[in-house]
Short mmCIF file of C-alpha atoms in Angstrom, two decimals:
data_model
loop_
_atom_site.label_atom_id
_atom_site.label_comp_id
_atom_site.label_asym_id
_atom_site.label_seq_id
_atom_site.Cartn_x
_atom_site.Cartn_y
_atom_site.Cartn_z
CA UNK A 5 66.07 96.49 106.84
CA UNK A 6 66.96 99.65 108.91
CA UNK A 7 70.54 100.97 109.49
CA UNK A 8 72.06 102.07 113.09
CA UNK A 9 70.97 105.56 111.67
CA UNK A 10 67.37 104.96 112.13
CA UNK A 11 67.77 102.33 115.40
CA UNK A 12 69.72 104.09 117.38
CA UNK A 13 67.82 106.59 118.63
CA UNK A 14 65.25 103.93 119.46
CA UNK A 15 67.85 101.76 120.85
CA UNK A 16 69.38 104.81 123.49
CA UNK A 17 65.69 104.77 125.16
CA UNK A 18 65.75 100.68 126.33
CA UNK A 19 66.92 98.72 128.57
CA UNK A 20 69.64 100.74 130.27
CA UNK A 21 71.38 97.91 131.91
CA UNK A 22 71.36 95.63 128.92
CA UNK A 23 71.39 95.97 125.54
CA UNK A 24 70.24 99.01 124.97
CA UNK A 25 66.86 97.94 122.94
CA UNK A 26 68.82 95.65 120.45
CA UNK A 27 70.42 92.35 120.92
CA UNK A 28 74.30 91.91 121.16
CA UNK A 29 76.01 88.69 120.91
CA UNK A 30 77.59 86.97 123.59
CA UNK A 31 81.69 87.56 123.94
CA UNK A 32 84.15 87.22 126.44
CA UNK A 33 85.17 90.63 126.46
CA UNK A 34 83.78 94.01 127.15
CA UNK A 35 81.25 96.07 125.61
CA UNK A 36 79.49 99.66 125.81
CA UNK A 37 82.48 100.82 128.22
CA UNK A 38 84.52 103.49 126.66
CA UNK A 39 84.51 106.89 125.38
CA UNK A 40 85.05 108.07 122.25
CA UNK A 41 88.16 110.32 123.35
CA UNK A 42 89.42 106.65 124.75
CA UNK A 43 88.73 105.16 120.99
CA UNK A 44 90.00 108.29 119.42
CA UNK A 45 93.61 108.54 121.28
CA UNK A 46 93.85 104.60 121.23
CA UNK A 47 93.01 104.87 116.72
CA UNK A 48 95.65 107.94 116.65
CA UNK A 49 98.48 106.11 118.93
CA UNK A 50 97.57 102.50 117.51
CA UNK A 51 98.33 103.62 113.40
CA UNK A 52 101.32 106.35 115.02
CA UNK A 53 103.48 103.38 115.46
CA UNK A 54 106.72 102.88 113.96
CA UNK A 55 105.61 100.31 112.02
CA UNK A 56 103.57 103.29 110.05
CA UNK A 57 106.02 105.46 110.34
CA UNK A 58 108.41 103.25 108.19
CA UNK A 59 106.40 103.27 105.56
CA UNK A 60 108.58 106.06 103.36
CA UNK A 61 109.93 103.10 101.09
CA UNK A 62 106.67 101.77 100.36
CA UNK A 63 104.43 104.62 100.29
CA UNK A 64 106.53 107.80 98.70
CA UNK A 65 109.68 106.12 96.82
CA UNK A 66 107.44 104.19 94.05
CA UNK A 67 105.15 107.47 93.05
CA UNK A 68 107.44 110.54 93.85
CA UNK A 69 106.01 113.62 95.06
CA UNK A 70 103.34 114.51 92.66
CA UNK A 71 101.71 110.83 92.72
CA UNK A 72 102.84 110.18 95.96
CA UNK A 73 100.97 113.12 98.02
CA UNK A 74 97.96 113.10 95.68
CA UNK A 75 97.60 109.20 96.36
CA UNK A 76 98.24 109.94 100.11
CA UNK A 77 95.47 112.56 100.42
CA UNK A 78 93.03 110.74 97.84
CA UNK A 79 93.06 107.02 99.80
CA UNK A 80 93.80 108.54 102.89
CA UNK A 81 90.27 110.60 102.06
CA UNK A 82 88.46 107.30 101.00
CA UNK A 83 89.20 105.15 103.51
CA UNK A 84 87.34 107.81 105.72
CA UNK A 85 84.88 108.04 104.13
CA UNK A 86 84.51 104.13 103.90
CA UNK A 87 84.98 103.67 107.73
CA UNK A 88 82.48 106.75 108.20
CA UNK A 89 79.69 104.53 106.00
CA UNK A 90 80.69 101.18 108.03
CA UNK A 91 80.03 102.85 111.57
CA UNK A 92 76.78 104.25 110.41
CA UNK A 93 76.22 100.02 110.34
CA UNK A 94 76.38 98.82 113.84
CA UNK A 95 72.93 98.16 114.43
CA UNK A 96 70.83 96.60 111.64
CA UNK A 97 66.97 95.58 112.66
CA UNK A 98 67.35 95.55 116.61
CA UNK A 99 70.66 93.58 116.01
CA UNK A 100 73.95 95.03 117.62
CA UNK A 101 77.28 93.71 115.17
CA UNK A 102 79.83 93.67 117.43
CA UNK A 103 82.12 91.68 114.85
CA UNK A 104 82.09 92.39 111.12
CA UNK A 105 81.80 89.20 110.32
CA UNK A 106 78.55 88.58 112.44
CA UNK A 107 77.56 91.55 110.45
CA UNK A 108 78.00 90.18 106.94
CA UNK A 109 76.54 86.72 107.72
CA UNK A 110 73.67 88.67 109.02
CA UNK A 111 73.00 90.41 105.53
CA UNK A 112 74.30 87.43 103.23
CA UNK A 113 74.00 84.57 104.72
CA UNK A 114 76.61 81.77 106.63
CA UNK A 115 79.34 81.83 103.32
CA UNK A 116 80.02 85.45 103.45
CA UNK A 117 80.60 85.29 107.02
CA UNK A 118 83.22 82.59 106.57
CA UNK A 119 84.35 85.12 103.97
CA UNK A 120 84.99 87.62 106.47
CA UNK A 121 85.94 86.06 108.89
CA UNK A 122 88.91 84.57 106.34
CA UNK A 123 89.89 87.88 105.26
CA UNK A 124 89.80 90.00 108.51
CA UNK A 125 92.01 87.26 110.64
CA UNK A 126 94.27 86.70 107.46
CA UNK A 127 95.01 90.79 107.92
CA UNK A 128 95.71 90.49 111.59
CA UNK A 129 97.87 88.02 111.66
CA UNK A 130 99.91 89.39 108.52
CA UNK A 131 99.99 92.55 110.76
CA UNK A 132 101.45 91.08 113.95
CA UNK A 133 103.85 89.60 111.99
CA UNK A 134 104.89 93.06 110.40
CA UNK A 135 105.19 94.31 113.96
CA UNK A 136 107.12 91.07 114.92
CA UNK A 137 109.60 91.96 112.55
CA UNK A 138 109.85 95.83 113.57
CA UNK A 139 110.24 94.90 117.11
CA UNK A 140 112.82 92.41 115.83
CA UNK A 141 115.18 94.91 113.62
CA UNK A 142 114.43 97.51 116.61
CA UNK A 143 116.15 95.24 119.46
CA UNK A 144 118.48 93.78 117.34
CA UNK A 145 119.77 97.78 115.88
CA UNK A 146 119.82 98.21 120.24
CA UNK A 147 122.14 95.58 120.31
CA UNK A 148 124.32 96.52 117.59
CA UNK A 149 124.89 99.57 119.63
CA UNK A 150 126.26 98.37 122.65
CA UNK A 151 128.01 95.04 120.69
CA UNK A 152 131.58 96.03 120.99
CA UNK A 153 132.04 94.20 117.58
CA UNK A 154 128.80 96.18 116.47
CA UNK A 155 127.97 92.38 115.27
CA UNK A 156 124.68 91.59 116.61
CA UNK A 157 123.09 88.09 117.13
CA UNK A 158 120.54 86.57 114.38
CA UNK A 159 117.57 89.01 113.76
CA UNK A 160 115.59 85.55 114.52
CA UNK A 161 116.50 85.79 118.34
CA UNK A 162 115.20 89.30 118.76
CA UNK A 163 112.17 88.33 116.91
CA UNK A 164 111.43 85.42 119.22
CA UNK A 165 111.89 87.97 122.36
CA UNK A 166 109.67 89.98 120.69
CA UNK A 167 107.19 87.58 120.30
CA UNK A 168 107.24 86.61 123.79
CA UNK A 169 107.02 90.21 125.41
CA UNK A 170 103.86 90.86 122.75
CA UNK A 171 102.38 87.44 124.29
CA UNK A 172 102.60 88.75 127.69
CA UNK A 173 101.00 92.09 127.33
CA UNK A 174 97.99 90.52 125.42
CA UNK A 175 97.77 87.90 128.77
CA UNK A 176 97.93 90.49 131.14
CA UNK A 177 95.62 93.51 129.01
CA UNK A 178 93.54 90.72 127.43
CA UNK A 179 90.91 93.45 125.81
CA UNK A 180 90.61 96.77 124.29
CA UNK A 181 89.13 98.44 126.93
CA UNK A 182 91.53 97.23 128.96
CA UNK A 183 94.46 99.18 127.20
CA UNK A 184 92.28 102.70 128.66
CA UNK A 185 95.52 102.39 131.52
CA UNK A 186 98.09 102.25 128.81
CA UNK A 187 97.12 104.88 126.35
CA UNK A 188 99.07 107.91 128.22
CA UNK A 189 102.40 105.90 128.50
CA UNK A 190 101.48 104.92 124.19
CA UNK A 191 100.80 108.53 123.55
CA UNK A 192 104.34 109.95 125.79
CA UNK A 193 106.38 107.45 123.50
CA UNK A 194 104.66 108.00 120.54
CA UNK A 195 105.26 111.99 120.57
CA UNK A 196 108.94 110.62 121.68
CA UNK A 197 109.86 108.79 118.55
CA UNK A 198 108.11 111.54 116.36
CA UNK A 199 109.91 114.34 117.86
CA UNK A 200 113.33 112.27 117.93
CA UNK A 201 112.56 110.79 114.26
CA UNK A 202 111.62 114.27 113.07
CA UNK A 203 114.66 116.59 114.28
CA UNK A 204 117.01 113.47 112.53
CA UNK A 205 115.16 113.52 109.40
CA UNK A 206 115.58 117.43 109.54
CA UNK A 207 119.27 117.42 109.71
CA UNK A 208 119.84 114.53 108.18
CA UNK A 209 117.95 116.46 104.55
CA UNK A 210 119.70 119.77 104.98
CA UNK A 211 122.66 117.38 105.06
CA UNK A 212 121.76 115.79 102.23
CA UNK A 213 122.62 116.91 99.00
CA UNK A 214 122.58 114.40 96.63
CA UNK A 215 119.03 113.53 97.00
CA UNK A 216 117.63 111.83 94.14
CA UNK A 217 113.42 111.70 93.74
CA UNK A 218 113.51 109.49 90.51
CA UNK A 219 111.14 106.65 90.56
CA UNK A 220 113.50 103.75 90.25
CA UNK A 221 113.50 100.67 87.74
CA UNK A 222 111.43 99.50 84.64
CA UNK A 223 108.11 100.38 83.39
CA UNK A 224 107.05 97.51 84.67
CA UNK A 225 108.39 97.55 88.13
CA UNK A 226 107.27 101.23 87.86
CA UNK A 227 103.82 100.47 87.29
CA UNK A 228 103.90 97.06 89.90
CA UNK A 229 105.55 99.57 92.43
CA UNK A 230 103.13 102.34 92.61
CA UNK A 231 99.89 99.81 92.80
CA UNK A 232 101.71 98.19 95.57
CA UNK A 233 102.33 101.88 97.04
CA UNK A 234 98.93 102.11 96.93
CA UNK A 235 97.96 99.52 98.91
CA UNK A 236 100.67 100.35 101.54
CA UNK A 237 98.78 104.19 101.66
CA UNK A 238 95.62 102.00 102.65
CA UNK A 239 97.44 99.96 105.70
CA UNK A 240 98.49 103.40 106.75
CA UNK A 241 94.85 104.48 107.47
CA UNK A 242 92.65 101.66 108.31
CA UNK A 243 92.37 98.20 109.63
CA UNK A 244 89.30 95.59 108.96
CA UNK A 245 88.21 95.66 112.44
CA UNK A 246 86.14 98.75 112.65
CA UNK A 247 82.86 96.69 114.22
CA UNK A 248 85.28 95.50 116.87
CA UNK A 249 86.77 98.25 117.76
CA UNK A 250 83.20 100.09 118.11
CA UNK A 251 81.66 97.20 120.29
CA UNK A 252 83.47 99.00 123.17
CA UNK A 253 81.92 102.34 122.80
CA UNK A 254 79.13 103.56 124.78
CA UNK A 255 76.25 105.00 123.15
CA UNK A 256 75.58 106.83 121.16
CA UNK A 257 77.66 104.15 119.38
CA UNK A 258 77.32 105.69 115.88
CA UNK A 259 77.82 109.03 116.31
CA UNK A 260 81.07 108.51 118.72
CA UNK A 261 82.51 106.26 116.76
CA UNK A 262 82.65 109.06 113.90
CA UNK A 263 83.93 111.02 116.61
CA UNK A 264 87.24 109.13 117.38
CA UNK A 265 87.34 108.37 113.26
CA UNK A 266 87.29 112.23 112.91
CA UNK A 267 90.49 112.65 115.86
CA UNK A 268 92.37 109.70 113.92
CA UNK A 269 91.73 111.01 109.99
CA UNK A 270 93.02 114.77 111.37
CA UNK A 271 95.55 114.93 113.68
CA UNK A 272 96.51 111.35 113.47
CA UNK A 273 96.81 111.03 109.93
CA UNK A 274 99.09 114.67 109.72
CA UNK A 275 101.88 113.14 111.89
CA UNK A 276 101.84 109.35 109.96
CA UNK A 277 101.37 111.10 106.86
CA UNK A 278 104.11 113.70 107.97
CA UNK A 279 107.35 111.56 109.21
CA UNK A 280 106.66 109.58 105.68
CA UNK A 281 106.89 112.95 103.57
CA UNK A 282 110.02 113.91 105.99
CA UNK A 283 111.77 110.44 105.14
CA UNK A 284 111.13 110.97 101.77
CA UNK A 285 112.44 114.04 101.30
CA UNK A 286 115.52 113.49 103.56
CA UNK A 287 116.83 110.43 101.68
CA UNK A 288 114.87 110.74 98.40
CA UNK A 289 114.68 106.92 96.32
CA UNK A 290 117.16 105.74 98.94
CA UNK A 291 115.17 105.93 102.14
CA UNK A 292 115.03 102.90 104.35
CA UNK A 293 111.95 100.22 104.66
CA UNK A 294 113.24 100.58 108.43
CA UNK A 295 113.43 104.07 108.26
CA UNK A 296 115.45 104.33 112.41
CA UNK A 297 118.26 102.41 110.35
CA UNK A 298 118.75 105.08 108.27
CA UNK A 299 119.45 107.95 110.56
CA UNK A 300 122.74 109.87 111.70
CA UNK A 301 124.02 110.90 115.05
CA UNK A 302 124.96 109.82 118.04
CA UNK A 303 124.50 106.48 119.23
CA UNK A 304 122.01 107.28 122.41
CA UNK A 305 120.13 108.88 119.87
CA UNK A 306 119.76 105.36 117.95
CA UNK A 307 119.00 103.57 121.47
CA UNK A 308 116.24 106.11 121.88
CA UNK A 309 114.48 105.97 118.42
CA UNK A 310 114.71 102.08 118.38
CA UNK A 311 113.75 101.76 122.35
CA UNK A 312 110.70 103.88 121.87
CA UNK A 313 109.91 102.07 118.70
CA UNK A 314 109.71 98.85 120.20
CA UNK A 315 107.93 99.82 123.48
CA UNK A 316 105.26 101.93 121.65
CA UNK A 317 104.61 98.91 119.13
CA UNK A 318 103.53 96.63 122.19
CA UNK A 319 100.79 98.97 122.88
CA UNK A 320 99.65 99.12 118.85
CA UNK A 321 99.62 95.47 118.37
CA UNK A 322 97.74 94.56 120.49
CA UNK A 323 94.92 97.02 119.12
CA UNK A 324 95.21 94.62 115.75
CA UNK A 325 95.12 91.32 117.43
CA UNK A 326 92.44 91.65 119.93
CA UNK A 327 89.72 90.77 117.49
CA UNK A 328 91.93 87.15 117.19
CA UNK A 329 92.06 87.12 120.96
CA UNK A 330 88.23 87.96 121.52
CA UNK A 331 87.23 84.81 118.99
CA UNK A 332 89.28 82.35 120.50
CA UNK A 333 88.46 83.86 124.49
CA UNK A 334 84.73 83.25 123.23
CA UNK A 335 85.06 80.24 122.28
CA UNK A 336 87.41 78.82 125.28
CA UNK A 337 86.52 80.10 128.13
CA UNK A 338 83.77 80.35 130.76
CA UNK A 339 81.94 83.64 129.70
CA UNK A 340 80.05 83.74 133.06
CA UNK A 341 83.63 84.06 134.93
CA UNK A 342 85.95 86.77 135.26
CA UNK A 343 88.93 87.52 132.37
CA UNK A 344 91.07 86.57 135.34
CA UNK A 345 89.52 83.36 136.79
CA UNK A 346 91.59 80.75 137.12
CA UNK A 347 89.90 78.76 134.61
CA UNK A 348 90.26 81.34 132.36
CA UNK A 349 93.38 82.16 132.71
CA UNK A 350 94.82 78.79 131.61
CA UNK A 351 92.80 78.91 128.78
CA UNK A 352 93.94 82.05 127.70
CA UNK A 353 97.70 81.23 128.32
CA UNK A 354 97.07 78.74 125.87
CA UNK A 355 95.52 80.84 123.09
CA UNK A 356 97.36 83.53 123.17
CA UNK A 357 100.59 81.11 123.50
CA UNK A 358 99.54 79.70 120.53
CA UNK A 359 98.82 83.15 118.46
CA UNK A 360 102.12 84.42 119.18
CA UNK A 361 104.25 81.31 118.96
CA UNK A 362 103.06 80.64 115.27
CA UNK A 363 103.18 84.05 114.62
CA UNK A 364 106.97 84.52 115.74
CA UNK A 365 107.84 81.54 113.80
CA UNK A 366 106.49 82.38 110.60
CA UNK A 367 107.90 86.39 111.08
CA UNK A 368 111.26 84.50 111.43
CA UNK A 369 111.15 81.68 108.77
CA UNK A 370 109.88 85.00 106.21
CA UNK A 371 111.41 88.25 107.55
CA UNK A 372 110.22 90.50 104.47
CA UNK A 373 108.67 93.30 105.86
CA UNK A 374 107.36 95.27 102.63
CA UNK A 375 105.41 92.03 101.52
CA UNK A 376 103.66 91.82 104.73
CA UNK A 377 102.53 95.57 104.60
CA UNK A 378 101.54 95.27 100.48
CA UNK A 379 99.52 91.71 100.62
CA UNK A 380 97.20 92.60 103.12
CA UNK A 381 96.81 96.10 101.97
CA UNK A 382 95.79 94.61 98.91
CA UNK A 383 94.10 91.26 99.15
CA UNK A 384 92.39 91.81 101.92
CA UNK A 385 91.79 95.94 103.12
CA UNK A 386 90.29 96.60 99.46
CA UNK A 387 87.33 94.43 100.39
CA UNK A 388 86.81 94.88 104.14
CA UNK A 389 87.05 98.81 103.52
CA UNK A 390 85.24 99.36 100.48
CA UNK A 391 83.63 96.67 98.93
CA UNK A 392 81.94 95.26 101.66
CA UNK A 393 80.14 98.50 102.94
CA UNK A 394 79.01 99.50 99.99
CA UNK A 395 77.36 96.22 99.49
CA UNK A 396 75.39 96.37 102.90
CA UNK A 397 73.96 99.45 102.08
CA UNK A 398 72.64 98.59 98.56
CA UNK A 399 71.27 95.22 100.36
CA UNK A 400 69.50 96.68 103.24
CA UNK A 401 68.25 99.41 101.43
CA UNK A 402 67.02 98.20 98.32
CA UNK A 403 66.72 99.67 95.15
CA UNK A 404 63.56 102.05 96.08
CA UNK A 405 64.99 103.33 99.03
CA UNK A 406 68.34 103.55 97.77
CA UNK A 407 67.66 105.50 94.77
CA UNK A 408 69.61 105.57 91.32
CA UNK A 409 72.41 107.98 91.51
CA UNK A 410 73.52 106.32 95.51
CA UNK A 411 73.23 102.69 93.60
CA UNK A 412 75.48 104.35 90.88
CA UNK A 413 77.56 105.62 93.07
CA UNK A 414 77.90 102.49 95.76
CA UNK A 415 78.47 100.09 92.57
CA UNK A 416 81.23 102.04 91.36
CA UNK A 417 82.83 101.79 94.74
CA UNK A 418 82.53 97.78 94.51
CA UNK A 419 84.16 97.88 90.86
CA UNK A 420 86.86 99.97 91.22
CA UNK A 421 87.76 98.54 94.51
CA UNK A 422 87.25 95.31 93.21
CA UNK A 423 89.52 95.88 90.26
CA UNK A 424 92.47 97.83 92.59
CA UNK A 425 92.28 94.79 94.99
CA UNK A 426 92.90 92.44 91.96
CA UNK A 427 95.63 94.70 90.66
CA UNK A 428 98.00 95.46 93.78
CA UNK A 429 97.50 91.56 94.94
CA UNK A 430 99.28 91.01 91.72
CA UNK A 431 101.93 93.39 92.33
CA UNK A 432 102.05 92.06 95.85
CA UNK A 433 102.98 88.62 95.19
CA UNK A 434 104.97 89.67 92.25
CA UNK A 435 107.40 91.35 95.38
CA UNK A 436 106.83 88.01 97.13
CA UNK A 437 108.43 86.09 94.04
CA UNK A 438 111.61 88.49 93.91
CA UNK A 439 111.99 88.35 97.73
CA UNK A 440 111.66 84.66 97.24
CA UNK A 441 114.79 84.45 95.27
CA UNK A 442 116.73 86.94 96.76
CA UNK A 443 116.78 85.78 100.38
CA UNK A 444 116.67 82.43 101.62
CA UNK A 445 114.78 80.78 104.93
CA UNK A 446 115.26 82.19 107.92
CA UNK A 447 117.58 85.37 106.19
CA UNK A 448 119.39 87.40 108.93
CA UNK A 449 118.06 91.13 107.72
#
């Protein structure tokens, strides 16, 4: 078999108003629209959110500073290099993977697809819920401020409005391309909250001067914490949907795509991977897992942080539930009709009604944010980022063409992610059990 690397040059000279030379399967969405400055601005606004952002707690408390910024710069590292290996396989043999799980059924057959396809939705929906629950605490901390009894209602109420204003962006901007006319209003709020979040976390550490940068607990929870870290550090800087989100480039598909993974691992990953280092060091062990909850000043200050939060996370959540929307638009409606035919539409009210309602619900009945962010950074991410790549390229290459030292090296990948992916799921559900106990159904946070 021969990678996108040796098709696509092929490909670029076909059929202009087609495929392109290779085959790409049918969908109910668009393909071959975008630029890669569109992909790269939509990857650096879609993992700037403040869901990201809030990841201090998870990321930075359970290693300290030494772990903490070598694991940050050593996953952070990996996972681009992963994602760089995965775009280089788009097109495989004339065939165009517009989905990874097409692509892994493709290479191993109709069980590994069903594999995929289990792991990548399992991660989506995990992550809307995650942002569910943001949105939630961000409305409901709104609230708080303008209750004159500073008494909100039930976190569950602001998660059910949140639920419902998600559902109607993803009705009315029903693909990715579709977001192009959103990504300046994303990018103003984004560089909002940062600036806002930033200044705070400034004064709030000069302020601060009984910091303390102790990893907290047992050995045990010492050593559960910082796999689980580690796994958070990998939801910071990659998805599962990497196929997907490529589908919409124009060609050349490979070498854009590395493009907009270069804008996203730079400049991208220095303001995530800064406002987590900033919370850190402003609040030390004690920082927030909602880090806006944990800053001084006045209270328009709060409304602003919380407001941009939530209005910025409608735009990123909808970057990491379009694959979900995509399947079930495929499947449902009329694919030689418009997105907005009337057919259509009622089809996708339904879906998407669906998505979000059970979503919501769930987000509600379990509003743990942390276990969220560690169990699919850890049962799932390991696989789709490393393990999975790694074993397309020893497949379709073969052992002649591969040669000894890239087998070596590509099996060693598999292992070690294999092993890490066994390790933090353990340490994930270990933080499920506690939660478990702690809180009860439905738990006003």
């Amino acid at each position: 078999m021969a990678s996108s690397l040796d098709t696509e040059a092929a490909a670029s000279q076909g059929d202009k108003a087609g495929s392109g030379g290779y085959t790409t399967a049918a969908t109910a969405h668009q393909v071959d629209t975008d630029s890669w400055q569109q992909v790269g601005v939509l990857l650096v606004v879609g993992f700037n959110c403040a869901y990201v952002l809030s990841f201090s707690n998870l990321m930075m408390a359970p290693l300290g500073w030494g772990w903490g910024i070598t694991c940050l710069l050593l996953v952070g590292g990996a996972a681009w290099y992963a994602n760089w290996l995965l775009a280089g396989l788009h097109v495989i043999d004339g065939q165009r993977f517009i989905r990874y799980r097409d692509l892994m059924g493709f290479v191993f057959g109709r069980k590994m697809y069903y594999i995929t396809w289990f792991l990548q939705f399992l991660t989506l929906l995990f992550g809307n819920m995650g942002f569910i629950l943001l949105g939630g605490r961000a409305l409901k901390a709104i609230h708080a401020e303008f209750s004159s009894s500073h008494s909100p209602a039930r976190l569950q109420w602001f998660i059910v409005a949140t639920g419902f204003v998600y559902f109607a962006f993803a009705f009315f901007v029903p693909t990715i391309s579709a977001m192009r006319n959103w990504l300046a209003t994303s990018a103003a709020l984004t560089v909002t909250y940062d600036v806002a979040l930033l200044a705070i976390l400034i004064k709030d550490g000069k302020s601060n001067k009984q910091k303390d940068y102790s990893v907290q607990g047992t050995q045990a929870e010492k050593v559960f914490g910082a796999f689980g870290a580690v796994a958070a550090i990998l939801v910071c800087n990659t998805s599962g949907l990497l196929p997907e989100i490529q589908s919409t480039l124009r060609k050349p598909v490979v070498s854009n795509m590395r493009r907009a993974l270069l804008l996203q691992y730079t400049a991208g990953a220095a303001v995530y991977y800064g406002i987590s280092v900033a919370g850190y060091w402003a609040y030390g062990a004690a920082v927030s897992e909602y880090l806006p909850s944990q800053l001084s000043g006045p209270s328009w200050v709060t409304v602003l942080i919380n407001a941009t939060a939530f209005l910025q996370s409608i735009v990123s959540q909808h970057l990491f539930t379009v694959p979900i929307h995509e399947a079930l638009d495929t499947q449902m409606q009329r694919l030689d009709e418009g997105m907005f035919s009337r057919y259509n539409l009622g089809r996708r009210l339904l879906a998407r009604g669906l998505v979000f309602g059970g979503n919501a619900f769930i987000t509600a009945l379990f509003p743990f944010m942390g276990d969220f962010v560690n169990l699919f950074g850890s049962f799932v991410l390991f696989p789709l980022t490393f393990m999975f790549p790694s074993m397309v390229i020893l497949k379709i290459k073969g052992k002649d063409e591969a040669g000894r030292w890239n087998r070596i090296w590509h099996w060693f990948i598999i292992v070690l992610s294999s092993v890490l992916s066994v390790v933090t799921t353990a340490a994930a559900v270990r933080l499920i059990v506690h939660n478990a106990r702690v809180y009860h159904f439905f738990a006003d946070m």
